[in-house]
Amino acid sequence: MRLTNLLRTTVSAAVVGACAFGIAGAASAQQAPQEQPTTIDDIIVTAQKREQNLQDVPIVVTSLSQEVLQDAGVRDIKDLQILTPGMTVTSTSSEASTTARIRGVGTVGDNPGLESSVGVVIDGVYRSRNSVGFGDLGELARIEVLKGPQGTLFGKNTSAGVINIITEAPSFTPGFNAELTAGNYGQMGASGSVTGPISDTLAFRLYAGRRVRNGFMNVDTGDGPRPETTDGNQDFGTVRGQLLWLPNDNVSIRMIADYSSRDEFCCIGTQIRTGPTYPFVDGLSNGTGQRPPAAGFGALPFSRTGFANRADGQEVEDKGVSIEANIDMPTFLGGSTLTSVTSLRRWTSSLGQDIDYTGADLLYRVQDGDYGYEVDNLTQEFRLAGSNDRLDWLVGLFATKEDIGRTDSYYFGADYTPYLSFVLSAALNRANPALPISPNDIGCFTRTAQTAPGLGACLGTGGAVSGGGIGFVVGQGVEDQYDQQSESIALFTNNSWHVTEAFDITLGLRYTMDDKSLVAQQRNVNGNGNTCNAALANAGAIGAVLGASAPTILGNICLPWANSAFTNRNISESFDDGELSGTVKASYRLNPSILAYVSYARGYKSFGYNLDRVQSGITPTASLLFPSEVVDSYEAGVKMTLLSRTLLLNATYFDQTFEDFQLNTFLGTAFVVESIPELTSRGVDADMVWFTPIEGLSFQGGVTWTDANYGNFTAADLTTPGNFPQLSLLPGARASFAPEWSATGSVNFERNMGNGLRAGFSLAAKYMGDYNTGSDLLPYKLQEAFTTVNGRIMVGTEDERWTAEFWVQNLTDEEYIQVAYNAPLQGSAFQTTVQPNGTYYNPALDTQTYDAFLGQPRTYGATLRFKY
């Protein structure tokens, strides 16, 4: 019987999954939803783009079945981390800034010029930015998390790992599913799908879902005009349609079209430490403007109240189509299969932001289309794969064309000029108490033809004498546009030689050629930049009066969003490069239950451009290019299948060295991308799955021990040596988001109870050790160890016609932060000279206010499912 005949007669096309679509993203290779795995042999993965049992693959893979995902409440990739040790997923200023990290390695997501270290692949289609793959995933068949470089088969920008997502495929057996959800915070959701045959050769599946929820944060709106008093709400919808066409016995074609949209308010940070600039914010705001400082400016207790006088709306749209064709080649060609995967996708965002996260009207961005970014991506992959008794072989070609457009905008609020005057005059007052703290000092520095005596008199009277210079424009001051175009083509092969029945050697190679160009227009509008120019014209007088403090004064007046050097600045850059990556693996089956393996892999993450205003001092950086990142990874592992093949125990030692690690860090005024010479990540991954002798009871878990550290480096080793003071805590230190220990565990129990009913429960938990959430490793950004727990109780009919679930996420209401960051213009952490500890950081001199984006609180509710 040929493959397509089998597909037509099965209960679901998903049953034979990868047989029809020999890659991730085709039909599910698991059992149909009602037939969950009961032995380790049932766990099938496509980590090497061919169907294999998990225990035969010499790669660290965490495979999560449909049942496990549903029981843990996984609806998007952020939910996934509770089931995956060694993995963290965080969001910052919007859901468009979401980052996944594996083994302590990932890319900060605030800059679309950087590609991902952790690749996201959905139904065989690579998503080039993490945020592009973070919508509602719909009906999941399974998810595979592959750890370590996966560049040979999955391409560039998978230097830390891959999240491989497989959704449910169309079925030739008619079926209908519906789901209704209600929970606290006003949560409501509805989704449904229908599948079945259109003809003997054509099947379809249609899924649609809508979810809404109120915000988790309370917002003090200060000066206004923001009307929303909560933040972090949810309002998104998804539609996904599929066709599975089997025109003859040798061809199968799967077509997918999807659309999703979000229209939400997100994300407000809140103060976790308020510094000495508090009186200025307080004085310019209605209300306190931010959380009042603790005694001695220490850390503040956890709070879900934030401050923002401006709106932070986000509109995100994601849509695309893909076609995957699999053709069985004639037997005289070795019985191989030709696979073609074509995709066209478009992702757009339009965002608003209160930049300073205070009630004062300082800096903001309006959600009018001038702030956001878009990604247009066309991909094509061809693969030819076959096998015989001695060799599994695969050759392929992958090509992509991508266009990234970013727009950026800054608006100056009415409080910006007096606030900056307060900040600068306070700094002068600390050095010379005779100079008063005043909201009028900016005019002293910008007065036309200011003299040294005039400046001294002006500063000494708080701007009352010899002042009157211009302040900063109120309203829009910046309107920048960036357009990055890239083309990439790669040739690859992956081959496993069965030397003996027990011994395999795998060799994979990939050569990638990248060509990227950037065209940008940086524009100051409405007279923005005049204040900077006026101050620079008085540089002689400022230097004569203030001496060594003059560069600091000018630097603060000419910050990137106010710097006249960016007026009508045009940028045009291009670069191309090629990189060879690959892998060598050797595996030996000691007996039917134990597989041992060693491997080497080289990964590659492409060069790119920092799509932002970047300056050194007050001089714009000549080039926005940053180099490629490469990684060499060594692993040695063992996979054991015990207790009559019902118990899985896997353990792997890994040793990864990254060169030119692309670090994107926020310095309080701008994001900079710096290539750190070396980052090493060493440790052990261990996983366990046990299908117990008790009917319906199973356990799954894992633990990761990670020792991830930056190498030692100096300013001379950096692309921009002037960035070293803000990075001086990194040399020799543990990397951010790299806890030494992380562990997950889940228990699932479900069985028939008689009288046509079934019942069950599940618990999933994750422990994370201490880790720093800031790229610069400042101590206030440390997140202490914590544990989150999700739970579910269900009851329903044996035939699953209806199921009622009562669930809770973050059962213990654990309070934790996602990311901490330096509040813009609110103090400074690093000094200008080396401190006694050998870095540029001195805790006693730290005046920085720190904000943080928080993790979600406890949520609970009920879900009712129907299935026919």
PDB file of C-alpha atoms in Angstrom, residues 502-704:
ATOM      1  CA  ALA A 502      25.103  -0.933  17.011  1.00  0.00           C
ATOM      2  CA  PHE A 503      27.473   1.798  15.822  1.00  0.00           C
ATOM      3  CA  ASP A 504      26.454   4.899  13.814  1.00  0.00           C
ATOM      4  CA  ILE A 505      28.442   7.889  12.598  1.00  0.00           C
ATOM      5  CA  THR A 506      26.657  11.056  11.480  1.00  0.00           C
ATOM      6  CA  LEU A 507      28.278  13.791   9.431  1.00  0.00           C
ATOM      7  CA  GLY A 508      26.529  17.058   8.620  1.00  0.00           C
ATOM      8  CA  LEU A 509      27.791  20.118   6.771  1.00  0.00           C
ATOM      9  CA  ARG A 510      26.191  23.413   5.850  1.00  0.00           C
ATOM     10  CA  TYR A 511      27.613  26.379   3.970  1.00  0.00           C
ATOM     11  CA  THR A 512      25.660  29.625   4.377  1.00  0.00           C
ATOM     12  CA  MET A 513      26.106  32.775   2.320  1.00  0.00           C
ATOM     13  CA  ASP A 514      24.576  35.994   3.671  1.00  0.00           C
ATOM     14  CA  ASP A 515      24.232  39.380   2.025  1.00  0.00           C
ATOM     15  CA  LYS A 516      22.733  42.244   4.032  1.00  0.00           C
ATOM     16  CA  SER A 517      22.268  45.934   3.348  1.00  0.00           C
ATOM     17  CA  LEU A 518      20.988  48.820   5.417  1.00  0.00           C
ATOM     18  CA  VAL A 519      19.494  52.111   4.285  1.00  0.00           C
ATOM     19  CA  ALA A 520      18.421  54.474   7.047  1.00  0.00           C
ATOM     20  CA  GLN A 521      17.272  58.048   7.483  1.00  0.00           C
ATOM     21  CA  GLN A 522      17.752  59.597  10.920  1.00  0.00           C
ATOM     22  CA  ARG A 523      15.745  62.771  11.250  1.00  0.00           C
ATOM     23  CA  ASN A 524      15.309  65.406  13.929  1.00  0.00           C
ATOM     24  CA  VAL A 525      12.003  67.219  13.422  1.00  0.00           C
ATOM     25  CA  ASN A 526      10.256  70.337  14.748  1.00  0.00           C
ATOM     26  CA  GLY A 527      13.502  72.043  15.675  1.00  0.00           C
ATOM     27  CA  ASN A 528      14.857  69.159  17.724  1.00  0.00           C
ATOM     28  CA  GLY A 529      18.647  69.414  17.897  1.00  0.00           C
ATOM     29  CA  ASN A 530      18.662  73.188  18.308  1.00  0.00           C
ATOM     30  CA  THR A 531      19.097  72.830  22.063  1.00  0.00           C
ATOM     31  CA  CYS A 532      22.130  70.609  21.552  1.00  0.00           C
ATOM     32  CA  ASN A 533      23.568  73.017  18.982  1.00  0.00           C
ATOM     33  CA  ALA A 534      23.080  75.970  21.297  1.00  0.00           C
ATOM     34  CA  ALA A 535      24.908  74.200  24.118  1.00  0.00           C
ATOM     35  CA  LEU A 536      27.745  73.100  21.837  1.00  0.00           C
ATOM     36  CA  ALA A 537      28.149  76.701  20.690  1.00  0.00           C
ATOM     37  CA  ASN A 538      28.805  77.582  24.332  1.00  0.00           C
ATOM     38  CA  ALA A 539      31.232  74.683  24.915  1.00  0.00           C
ATOM     39  CA  GLY A 540      34.086  77.103  25.610  1.00  0.00           C
ATOM     40  CA  ALA A 541      32.195  78.944  28.347  1.00  0.00           C
ATOM     41  CA  ILE A 542      30.878  75.680  29.825  1.00  0.00           C
ATOM     42  CA  GLY A 543      34.390  74.234  29.938  1.00  0.00           C
ATOM     43  CA  ALA A 544      35.816  77.371  31.514  1.00  0.00           C
ATOM     44  CA  VAL A 545      33.252  77.335  34.332  1.00  0.00           C
ATOM     45  CA  LEU A 546      32.754  73.610  34.923  1.00  0.00           C
ATOM     46  CA  GLY A 547      36.051  72.075  33.854  1.00  0.00           C
ATOM     47  CA  ALA A 548      35.953  68.265  33.872  1.00  0.00           C
ATOM     48  CA  SER A 549      32.166  68.272  34.280  1.00  0.00           C
ATOM     49  CA  ALA A 550      31.623  69.936  30.909  1.00  0.00           C
ATOM     50  CA  PRO A 551      31.560  66.712  28.794  1.00  0.00           C
ATOM     51  CA  THR A 552      28.917  65.242  31.117  1.00  0.00           C
ATOM     52  CA  ILE A 553      26.751  68.348  30.797  1.00  0.00           C
ATOM     53  CA  LEU A 554      27.036  68.396  27.007  1.00  0.00           C
ATOM     54  CA  GLY A 555      26.515  64.646  26.802  1.00  0.00           C
ATOM     55  CA  ASN A 556      23.229  64.887  28.704  1.00  0.00           C
ATOM     56  CA  ILE A 557      21.969  67.787  26.599  1.00  0.00           C
ATOM     57  CA  CYS A 558      22.979  65.935  23.417  1.00  0.00           C
ATOM     58  CA  LEU A 559      21.618  62.474  24.198  1.00  0.00           C
ATOM     59  CA  PRO A 560      20.824  60.341  21.100  1.00  0.00           C
ATOM     60  CA  TRP A 561      17.219  61.545  20.815  1.00  0.00           C
ATOM     61  CA  ALA A 562      18.292  65.216  21.092  1.00  0.00           C
ATOM     62  CA  ASN A 563      21.676  65.155  19.341  1.00  0.00           C
ATOM     63  CA  SER A 564      21.932  67.598  16.440  1.00  0.00           C
ATOM     64  CA  ALA A 565      24.468  65.305  14.762  1.00  0.00           C
ATOM     65  CA  PHE A 566      21.577  63.052  13.732  1.00  0.00           C
ATOM     66  CA  THR A 567      19.809  65.849  11.843  1.00  0.00           C
ATOM     67  CA  ASN A 568      19.209  64.693   8.256  1.00  0.00           C
ATOM     68  CA  ARG A 569      21.732  61.863   8.671  1.00  0.00           C
ATOM     69  CA  ASN A 570      21.602  59.206   5.968  1.00  0.00           C
ATOM     70  CA  ILE A 571      23.121  55.739   6.315  1.00  0.00           C
ATOM     71  CA  SER A 572      23.903  53.221   3.608  1.00  0.00           C
ATOM     72  CA  GLU A 573      25.855  50.070   4.405  1.00  0.00           C
ATOM     73  CA  SER A 574      26.194  46.592   2.964  1.00  0.00           C
ATOM     74  CA  PHE A 575      28.145  43.471   3.836  1.00  0.00           C
ATOM     75  CA  ASP A 576      28.306  39.844   2.765  1.00  0.00           C
ATOM     76  CA  ASP A 577      29.962  36.821   4.273  1.00  0.00           C
ATOM     77  CA  GLY A 578      29.930  33.042   4.221  1.00  0.00           C
ATOM     78  CA  GLU A 579      30.281  30.514   7.005  1.00  0.00           C
ATOM     79  CA  LEU A 580      30.786  26.745   7.169  1.00  0.00           C
ATOM     80  CA  SER A 581      28.996  24.953   9.987  1.00  0.00           C
ATOM     81  CA  GLY A 582      28.373  21.328  10.675  1.00  0.00           C
ATOM     82  CA  THR A 583      28.354  18.406  13.047  1.00  0.00           C
ATOM     83  CA  VAL A 584      29.997  15.041  13.662  1.00  0.00           C
ATOM     84  CA  LYS A 585      28.271  12.483  15.888  1.00  0.00           C
ATOM     85  CA  ALA A 586      29.121   8.962  16.924  1.00  0.00           C
ATOM     86  CA  SER A 587      26.616   6.766  18.718  1.00  0.00           C
ATOM     87  CA  TYR A 588      26.937   3.238  20.026  1.00  0.00           C
ATOM     88  CA  ARG A 589      24.122   1.070  21.290  1.00  0.00           C
ATOM     89  CA  LEU A 590      25.541  -0.925  24.191  1.00  0.00           C
ATOM     90  CA  ASN A 591      22.377  -3.028  24.298  1.00  0.00           C
ATOM     91  CA  PRO A 592      18.737  -2.544  23.274  1.00  0.00           C
ATOM     92  CA  SER A 593      18.214  -0.287  26.279  1.00  0.00           C
ATOM     93  CA  ILE A 594      21.295   1.961  26.318  1.00  0.00           C
ATOM     94  CA  LEU A 595      22.684   4.329  23.695  1.00  0.00           C
ATOM     95  CA  ALA A 596      25.897   6.287  24.268  1.00  0.00           C
ATOM     96  CA  TYR A 597      27.037   9.110  22.020  1.00  0.00           C
ATOM     97  CA  VAL A 598      29.532  11.938  21.536  1.00  0.00           C
ATOM     98  CA  SER A 599      29.189  14.887  19.191  1.00  0.00           C
ATOM     99  CA  TYR A 600      30.777  18.058  17.936  1.00  0.00           C
ATOM    100  CA  ALA A 601      28.826  20.889  16.316  1.00  0.00           C
ATOM    101  CA  ARG A 602      29.713  24.311  14.993  1.00  0.00           C
ATOM    102  CA  GLY A 603      26.936  26.880  14.916  1.00  0.00           C
ATOM    103  CA  TYR A 604      26.624  30.240  13.247  1.00  0.00           C
ATOM    104  CA  LYS A 605      24.613  33.356  13.936  1.00  0.00           C
ATOM    105  CA  SER A 606      24.672  35.973  11.218  1.00  0.00           C
ATOM    106  CA  PHE A 607      26.125  39.460  11.385  1.00  0.00           C
ATOM    107  CA  GLY A 608      23.703  42.357  11.327  1.00  0.00           C
ATOM    108  CA  TYR A 609      23.023  46.021  11.947  1.00  0.00           C
ATOM    109  CA  ASN A 610      22.011  47.843  15.108  1.00  0.00           C
ATOM    110  CA  LEU A 611      18.820  49.583  13.974  1.00  0.00           C
ATOM    111  CA  ASP A 612      19.066  52.443  16.433  1.00  0.00           C
ATOM    112  CA  ARG A 613      20.778  55.731  17.156  1.00  0.00           C
ATOM    113  CA  VAL A 614      24.217  54.860  18.489  1.00  0.00           C
ATOM    114  CA  GLN A 615      26.843  57.359  19.595  1.00  0.00           C
ATOM    115  CA  SER A 616      30.204  57.400  21.353  1.00  0.00           C
ATOM    116  CA  GLY A 617      30.314  60.492  23.509  1.00  0.00           C
ATOM    117  CA  ILE A 618      28.207  62.783  21.347  1.00  0.00           C
ATOM    118  CA  THR A 619      29.567  61.517  18.010  1.00  0.00           C
ATOM    119  CA  PRO A 620      27.360  59.114  16.028  1.00  0.00           C
ATOM    120  CA  THR A 621      28.950  55.732  15.455  1.00  0.00           C
ATOM    121  CA  ALA A 622      30.271  55.522  11.910  1.00  0.00           C
ATOM    122  CA  SER A 623      28.973  51.993  11.231  1.00  0.00           C
ATOM    123  CA  LEU A 624      26.062  50.082  12.731  1.00  0.00           C
ATOM    124  CA  LEU A 625      27.464  46.689  11.646  1.00  0.00           C
ATOM    125  CA  PHE A 626      28.266  43.992  14.198  1.00  0.00           C
ATOM    126  CA  PRO A 627      30.075  40.730  13.305  1.00  0.00           C
ATOM    127  CA  SER A 628      28.819  37.165  13.156  1.00  0.00           C
ATOM    128  CA  GLU A 629      28.698  34.924  16.206  1.00  0.00           C
ATOM    129  CA  VAL A 630      30.008  31.354  16.108  1.00  0.00           C
ATOM    130  CA  VAL A 631      29.912  28.511  18.616  1.00  0.00           C
ATOM    131  CA  ASP A 632      31.827  25.267  19.011  1.00  0.00           C
ATOM    132  CA  SER A 633      29.941  22.670  21.029  1.00  0.00           C
ATOM    133  CA  TYR A 634      30.997  19.294  22.396  1.00  0.00           C
ATOM    134  CA  GLU A 635      28.596  16.807  23.973  1.00  0.00           C
ATOM    135  CA  ALA A 636      28.771  13.342  25.486  1.00  0.00           C
ATOM    136  CA  GLY A 637      25.597  11.614  26.533  1.00  0.00           C
ATOM    137  CA  VAL A 638      23.742   8.442  27.353  1.00  0.00           C
ATOM    138  CA  LYS A 639      20.118   7.511  26.657  1.00  0.00           C
ATOM    139  CA  MET A 640      18.576   4.696  28.673  1.00  0.00           C
ATOM    140  CA  THR A 641      15.226   2.984  28.176  1.00  0.00           C
ATOM    141  CA  LEU A 642      14.422   0.817  31.189  1.00  0.00           C
ATOM    142  CA  LEU A 643      11.616  -1.028  33.020  1.00  0.00           C
ATOM    143  CA  SER A 644      10.222  -2.806  29.955  1.00  0.00           C
ATOM    144  CA  ARG A 645      10.719   0.383  27.954  1.00  0.00           C
ATOM    145  CA  THR A 646       8.465   2.501  30.162  1.00  0.00           C
ATOM    146  CA  LEU A 647      11.234   4.582  31.802  1.00  0.00           C
ATOM    147  CA  LEU A 648      13.436   7.080  30.006  1.00  0.00           C
ATOM    148  CA  LEU A 649      16.620   8.354  31.667  1.00  0.00           C
ATOM    149  CA  ASN A 650      18.874  10.592  29.572  1.00  0.00           C
ATOM    150  CA  ALA A 651      21.919  12.621  30.592  1.00  0.00           C
ATOM    151  CA  THR A 652      24.337  14.729  28.558  1.00  0.00           C
ATOM    152  CA  TYR A 653      27.426  16.758  29.355  1.00  0.00           C
ATOM    153  CA  PHE A 654      27.843  19.842  27.152  1.00  0.00           C
ATOM    154  CA  ASP A 655      30.702  22.269  26.600  1.00  0.00           C
ATOM    155  CA  GLN A 656      29.973  25.284  24.372  1.00  0.00           C
ATOM    156  CA  THR A 657      32.262  28.190  23.498  1.00  0.00           C
ATOM    157  CA  PHE A 658      30.791  31.235  21.752  1.00  0.00           C
ATOM    158  CA  GLU A 659      33.038  33.720  19.993  1.00  0.00           C
ATOM    159  CA  ASP A 660      31.933  37.296  19.264  1.00  0.00           C
ATOM    160  CA  PHE A 661      28.801  36.745  21.315  1.00  0.00           C
ATOM    161  CA  GLN A 662      26.258  39.373  20.254  1.00  0.00           C
ATOM    162  CA  LEU A 663      25.208  41.218  23.413  1.00  0.00           C
ATOM    163  CA  ASN A 664      22.438  43.789  23.151  1.00  0.00           C
ATOM    164  CA  THR A 665      22.348  45.880  26.319  1.00  0.00           C
ATOM    165  CA  PHE A 666      20.449  48.962  27.456  1.00  0.00           C
ATOM    166  CA  LEU A 667      22.686  51.646  28.927  1.00  0.00           C
ATOM    167  CA  GLY A 668      19.840  53.792  30.272  1.00  0.00           C
ATOM    168  CA  THR A 669      19.813  56.040  27.225  1.00  0.00           C
ATOM    169  CA  ALA A 670      20.243  53.660  24.268  1.00  0.00           C
ATOM    170  CA  PHE A 671      20.661  50.045  23.264  1.00  0.00           C
ATOM    171  CA  VAL A 672      24.122  49.101  22.092  1.00  0.00           C
ATOM    172  CA  VAL A 673      25.242  45.872  20.455  1.00  0.00           C
ATOM    173  CA  GLU A 674      28.693  44.747  21.466  1.00  0.00           C
ATOM    174  CA  SER A 675      30.522  41.570  20.502  1.00  0.00           C
ATOM    175  CA  ILE A 676      31.841  39.919  23.642  1.00  0.00           C
ATOM    176  CA  PRO A 677      35.011  37.993  22.718  1.00  0.00           C
ATOM    177  CA  GLU A 678      34.070  34.758  24.503  1.00  0.00           C
ATOM    178  CA  LEU A 679      31.210  33.122  26.380  1.00  0.00           C
ATOM    179  CA  THR A 680      31.417  29.548  27.620  1.00  0.00           C
ATOM    180  CA  SER A 681      28.472  27.426  28.714  1.00  0.00           C
ATOM    181  CA  ARG A 682      29.220  24.062  30.311  1.00  0.00           C
ATOM    182  CA  GLY A 683      26.996  21.717  32.226  1.00  0.00           C
ATOM    183  CA  VAL A 684      24.736  18.700  32.307  1.00  0.00           C
ATOM    184  CA  ASP A 685      21.236  18.134  30.916  1.00  0.00           C
ATOM    185  CA  ALA A 686      19.172  15.266  32.307  1.00  0.00           C
ATOM    186  CA  ASP A 687      15.638  14.173  31.378  1.00  0.00           C
ATOM    187  CA  MET A 688      13.214  11.575  32.682  1.00  0.00           C
ATOM    188  CA  VAL A 689       9.909  10.142  31.475  1.00  0.00           C
ATOM    189  CA  TRP A 690       8.108   7.283  33.261  1.00  0.00           C
ATOM    190  CA  PHE A 691       4.891   5.604  32.198  1.00  0.00           C
ATOM    191  CA  THR A 692       4.094   3.898  35.491  1.00  0.00           C
ATOM    192  CA  PRO A 693       2.375   0.512  35.945  1.00  0.00           C
ATOM    193  CA  ILE A 694      -0.618   2.415  37.337  1.00  0.00           C
ATOM    194  CA  GLU A 695      -3.054   2.997  34.524  1.00  0.00           C
ATOM    195  CA  GLY A 696      -3.012   6.620  33.348  1.00  0.00           C
ATOM    196  CA  LEU A 697      -0.192   7.783  35.660  1.00  0.00           C
ATOM    197  CA  SER A 698       2.989   9.224  34.160  1.00  0.00           C
ATOM    198  CA  PHE A 699       5.863  11.445  35.258  1.00  0.00           C
ATOM    199  CA  GLN A 700       8.126  13.706  33.229  1.00  0.00           C
ATOM    200  CA  GLY A 701      10.944  15.961  34.366  1.00  0.00           C
ATOM    201  CA  GLY A 702      14.455  17.185  33.928  1.00  0.00           C
ATOM    202  CA  VAL A 703      17.312  19.069  35.498  1.00  0.00           C
ATOM    203  CA  THR A 704      20.001  21.294  34.002  1.00  0.00           C
TER     204      THR A 704
END
